[in-house]
N, CA and C of each residue as an Amber inpcrd file, in Angstrom:
protein
   291
  27.0630000  -0.8180000 179.5980000  26.0240000  -1.0940000 178.6330000
  26.3040000  -0.2810000 177.3660000  26.3060000  -0.9550000 176.2450000
  26.5620000  -0.2930000 174.9710000  25.3800000   0.5740000 174.5690000
  25.6890000   1.7210000 174.0100000  24.6340000   2.5840000 173.5010000
  24.1560000   2.0260000 172.1720000  22.8950000   2.2310000 171.8810000
  22.3650000   1.7780000 170.6020000  22.3830000   2.9370000 169.6140000
  22.3440000   2.5970000 168.3670000  22.2800000   3.6100000 167.3230000
  21.3580000   3.0970000 166.2360000  20.9780000   3.9690000 165.3500000
  20.1090000   3.5900000 164.2430000  20.8660000   2.6370000 163.3330000
  20.3100000   1.4500000 163.0900000  21.0090000   0.4810000 162.2370000
  21.2170000   1.0220000 160.8250000  22.2670000   0.5740000 160.2070000
  22.5780000   0.9700000 158.8420000  21.9860000  -0.0080000 157.8540000
  22.3060000   0.0960000 156.6090000  23.2680000   1.0720000 156.1050000
  22.6610000   2.4710000 155.9960000  23.4650000   3.4530000 156.3100000
  23.0640000   4.8390000 156.1400000  23.5120000   5.2910000 154.7570000
  22.8360000   6.2890000 154.2290000  23.2220000   6.8150000 152.9180000
  23.4470000   8.3180000 152.9990000  24.3990000   8.7830000 152.2150000
  24.6670000  10.2210000 152.1060000  24.0240000  10.7010000 150.8140000
  23.2440000  11.7550000 150.9190000  22.5740000  12.2980000 149.7330000
  22.8210000  13.7900000 149.6270000  23.0840000  14.2180000 148.4110000
  23.3070000  15.6400000 148.1430000  21.9740000  16.3770000 148.1970000
  21.9930000  17.5200000 148.8380000  20.8020000  18.3700000 148.9110000
  21.0080000  19.5940000 148.0310000  19.9790000  20.3960000 147.9750000
  20.1020000  21.6460000 147.2180000  21.1500000  22.5440000 147.8680000
  21.7170000  23.4020000 147.0970000  22.6730000  24.4100000 147.5460000
  23.9650000  23.8210000 148.0900000  24.2730000  22.5640000 147.7230000
  25.5780000  22.0050000 148.0430000  25.7440000  21.3300000 149.3850000
  24.7120000  21.2880000 150.2040000  24.8580000  20.5830000 151.4780000
  24.5420000  19.1010000 151.2790000  24.8220000  18.3000000 152.2730000
  24.5740000  16.8610000 152.2380000  23.7800000  16.4720000 153.4710000
  23.0520000  15.3760000 153.3810000  22.3150000  14.8220000 154.5070000
  22.6450000  13.3340000 154.5920000  22.5050000  12.7730000 155.7840000
  22.7320000  11.3450000 155.9840000  21.4180000  10.7450000 156.4690000
  20.9420000   9.6950000 155.7720000  19.6340000   9.1140000 156.0510000
  19.7470000   7.6630000 156.4950000  18.8100000   7.2430000 157.3460000
  18.7040000   5.8390000 157.7490000  18.0550000   5.0530000 156.6170000
  18.0340000   3.7190000 156.6990000  17.4130000   2.9260000 155.6290000
  15.9430000   3.2630000 155.3930000  15.2500000   3.7080000 156.4440000
  13.8320000   4.0470000 156.2840000  13.6080000   5.5240000 155.9710000
  14.6910000   6.2560000 155.6560000  14.5550000   7.6370000 155.2090000
  14.5680000   8.6900000 156.2930000  14.7930000   8.3230000 157.5440000
  14.8720000   9.3110000 158.6210000  16.2580000   9.9280000 158.6610000
  16.3250000  11.1700000 159.1130000  17.6010000  11.8790000 159.1650000
  18.4890000  11.3500000 160.2840000  19.7240000  11.0220000 159.9320000
  20.7690000  10.7760000 160.9160000  21.4640000  12.1040000 161.1630000
  21.7950000  12.7820000 160.0810000  22.3550000  14.1330000 160.1250000
  21.5470000  14.9570000 159.1350000  20.9700000  16.0520000 159.6170000
  20.1310000  16.8750000 158.7510000  20.9470000  17.5470000 157.6680000
  22.0680000  18.1360000 158.0230000  22.9180000  18.8010000 157.0350000
  24.3760000  18.6590000 157.4370000  25.1750000  18.2620000 156.4850000
  26.6180000  18.2580000 156.6740000  27.1320000  19.4840000 155.9470000
  27.6330000  20.4320000 156.7110000  28.1490000  21.6730000 156.1460000
  29.5720000  21.8830000 156.6340000  30.4350000  22.2460000 155.7720000
  31.7920000  22.6350000 156.1320000  32.3540000  23.4250000 154.9690000
  33.4670000  24.0200000 155.1900000  34.0680000  24.8240000 154.1460000
  34.6110000  23.9270000 153.0300000  35.1930000  22.7930000 153.4100000
  35.7650000  21.8700000 152.4260000  35.3320000  20.4510000 152.7490000
  35.4570000  19.5800000 151.7940000  35.2470000  18.1410000 151.9800000
  33.8540000  17.7680000 152.4750000  32.8430000  18.5070000 152.0710000
  31.4790000  18.2370000 152.5290000  31.0470000  16.8280000 152.1520000
  31.2270000  16.4590000 150.8990000  30.7870000  15.1430000 150.4490000
  31.5550000  14.0380000 151.1690000  32.8620000  14.1960000 151.3060000
  33.6740000  13.1710000 151.9830000  33.2350000  13.0020000 153.4340000
  32.9410000  14.0940000 154.1140000  32.4850000  14.0160000 155.5020000
  31.1400000  13.3090000 155.5980000  30.2320000  13.6210000 154.7080000
  28.9160000  12.9840000 154.7150000  29.0380000  11.4880000 154.4520000
  29.8780000  11.1100000 153.5030000  30.0520000   9.6870000 153.1890000
  30.7070000   8.9350000 154.3530000  31.6460000   9.5700000 155.0420000
  32.2710000   8.9410000 156.1960000  31.2480000   8.7250000 157.3120000
  30.4190000   9.7110000 157.5680000  29.3700000   9.5690000 158.5740000
  28.4210000   8.4410000 158.1710000  28.0490000   8.4020000 156.8930000
  27.1190000   7.3760000 156.4160000  27.7050000   5.9710000 156.5550000
  29.0070000   5.8450000 156.4820000  29.6580000   4.5340000 156.5770000
  29.8450000   4.0650000 158.0230000  29.5460000   4.8900000 158.9920000
  29.8310000   4.5800000 160.3950000  29.3010000   3.2210000 160.8630000
  28.0490000   2.8470000 160.6220000  27.5820000   1.5440000 161.1170000
  28.3580000   0.3740000 160.5240000  28.6770000   0.4680000 159.2450000
  29.4210000  -0.6200000 158.6060000  30.8740000  -0.6360000 159.0660000
  31.4390000   0.5260000 159.3350000  32.8010000   0.5770000 159.8620000
  32.8680000  -0.0470000 161.2520000  31.8560000   0.2150000 162.0710000
  31.8150000  -0.3910000 163.4020000  31.7020000  -1.9090000 163.2850000
  30.8570000  -2.3890000 162.3940000  30.7210000  -3.8360000 162.1930000
  32.0450000  -4.4470000 161.7120000  32.7520000  -3.7550000 160.8370000
  34.0430000  -4.2480000 160.3510000  35.0720000  -4.2910000 161.4780000
  35.0410000  -3.2950000 162.3490000  35.9540000  -3.3000000 163.4980000
  35.6550000  -4.4710000 164.4290000  34.3760000  -4.7460000 164.6490000
  34.0060000  -5.8760000 165.5120000  34.4900000  -7.1950000 164.9130000
  34.3850000  -7.3370000 163.6030000  34.8730000  -8.5300000 162.9220000
  36.4020000  -8.6080000 162.9950000  37.0660000  -7.4960000 162.7680000
  38.5320000  -7.4630000 162.8370000  39.0160000  -7.8290000 164.2330000
  38.2940000  -7.3830000 165.2550000  38.6750000  -7.7020000 166.6350000
  38.6410000  -9.2140000 166.8550000  37.6460000  -9.8760000 166.3090000
  37.5630000 -11.3360000 166.4330000  38.7720000 -12.0060000 165.7780000
  39.1120000 -11.5670000 164.5690000  40.2410000 -12.1610000 163.8640000
  41.5660000 -11.9100000 164.5920000  41.7670000 -10.6960000 165.0510000
  43.0110000 -10.3900000 165.7540000  43.0740000 -11.1730000 167.0630000
  41.9390000 -11.3650000 167.7280000  41.9050000 -12.1560000 168.9680000
  42.3330000 -13.5880000 168.6950000  41.8690000 -14.1600000 167.5970000
  42.2440000 -15.5400000 167.2340000  43.7350000 -15.6070000 166.9150000
  44.2350000 -14.6380000 166.1860000  45.6470000 -14.6190000 165.8290000
  46.5160000 -14.5470000 167.0780000  46.0960000 -13.7950000 168.0660000
  46.8950000 -13.6220000 169.2750000  47.0290000 -14.9150000 170.0670000
  46.1250000 -15.8550000 169.8780000  46.1960000 -17.1350000 170.5830000
  47.3450000 -17.9890000 170.0290000  47.6320000 -17.8190000 168.7660000
  48.6750000 -18.6070000 168.1010000  50.0450000 -18.2360000 168.6660000
  50.8000000 -19.2450000 169.0920000  52.0980000 -18.9760000 169.7140000
  53.1070000 -18.3960000 168.7240000  52.8520000 -18.5720000 167.4180000
  53.7570000 -18.0410000 166.4050000  53.3700000 -16.6390000 165.9350000
  52.2620000 -16.1390000 166.4150000  51.7710000 -14.8300000 165.9680000
  52.8070000 -13.7200000 166.1290000  53.5210000 -13.6480000 167.2490000
  54.4830000 -12.5460000 167.3920000  55.5540000 -12.5230000 166.2920000
  55.8830000 -13.6810000 165.7360000  56.8860000 -13.7190000 164.6760000
  56.3570000 -13.1160000 163.3830000  55.0830000 -13.3590000 163.0950000
  54.5050000 -12.9160000 161.8250000  53.7390000 -11.6000000 161.9430000
  53.1720000 -11.3660000 163.0980000  52.3840000 -10.1490000 163.3290000
  52.8090000  -9.5240000 164.6560000  53.9680000  -8.8760000 164.6730000
  54.4930000  -8.3530000 165.9310000  53.6130000  -7.2700000 166.5650000
  52.7520000  -6.6350000 165.7830000  51.9050000  -5.5600000 166.3130000
  50.4930000  -6.0220000 166.6440000  50.2400000  -7.3250000 166.6440000
  48.8840000  -7.8360000 166.8670000  48.3090000  -7.3770000 168.1980000
  49.1100000  -7.3890000 169.2360000  48.6030000  -6.9780000 170.5490000
  48.2140000  -5.5020000 170.5500000  49.0630000  -4.6740000 169.9600000
  48.7610000  -3.2420000 169.8670000  47.5350000  -3.0090000 168.9960000
  47.4520000  -3.7200000 167.8760000  46.3000000  -3.5820000 166.9870000
  45.0120000  -4.0070000 167.6880000  45.0750000  -5.0820000 168.4470000
  43.9110000  -5.5600000 169.2040000  43.4290000  -4.4710000 170.1580000
  44.3500000  -3.8620000 170.8600000  44.0130000  -2.7950000 171.8100000
  43.4140000  -1.5880000 171.0880000  43.9930000  -1.2160000 169.9540000
  43.4880000  -0.0760000 169.1840000  42.0590000  -0.3320000 168.7080000
  41.8220000  -1.5020000 168.1540000  40.4880000  -1.8390000 167.6590000
  39.4880000  -1.8570000 168.8060000  39.8700000  -2.4860000 169.9210000
  38.9710000  -2.5640000 171.0800000  38.6280000  -1.1690000 171.5870000
  39.6070000  -0.2840000 171.6630000  39.3750000   1.0800000 172.1370000
  38.4580000   1.8580000 171.1950000  38.6160000   1.6570000 169.8770000
  37.7470000   2.3520000 168.9230000  36.2970000   1.8690000 169.0270000
  36.1140000   0.5720000 169.2190000  34.7530000   0.0480000 169.4010000
  34.1360000   0.6340000 170.6650000  34.8870000   0.6720000 171.7410000
  34.3780000   1.2440000 172.9830000  34.0450000   2.7230000 172.8190000
  34.8780000   3.4550000 172.0860000  34.6040000   4.8640000 171.8340000
  33.2930000   5.0370000 171.0650000  33.1060000   4.2160000 170.0230000
  31.8830000   4.2890000 169.2250000  30.6500000   3.9490000 170.0400000
  30.8040000   3.0560000 171.0270000  29.6870000   2.6270000 171.8620000
  29.5020000   3.5260000 173.0940000  30.3540000   4.5260000 173.2430000
  30.2060000   5.4400000 174.3650000  30.7050000   4.8950000 175.6790000
  31.6280000   3.9490000 175.6190000  32.1780000   3.3700000 176.8480000
  33.5370000   3.9490000 177.1570000
C-alpha cells in the first residue's frame, strides 16, 4: 500500500534570519525550517518540488513502458529497460515501498 503525502504544489519561502520553510497549498508546514551550512535555498526548493517530481516520474514510467513494447526500442533506446527499472525504484522509494 502506497503511503500518502500532502498534495502539492508545495512552496519554499524564505524566513527571517536566513532559514527557509516549505508550505502546503493551504499554508501548513511541510518542513518548519530548512537549515544547513550551505545551499539552504536549493534544498528548500528541491523539497518543495517533491510532489511534482513524483508526478513527473509516474508519467515518465508510463512513457518508458510504452517504448519498451516497441520491438525497435532497443535500437533507438538501448537503456530503456534500465531507465524503466530506475524510475520504478525511485517511485517505490518515494512511496515507502
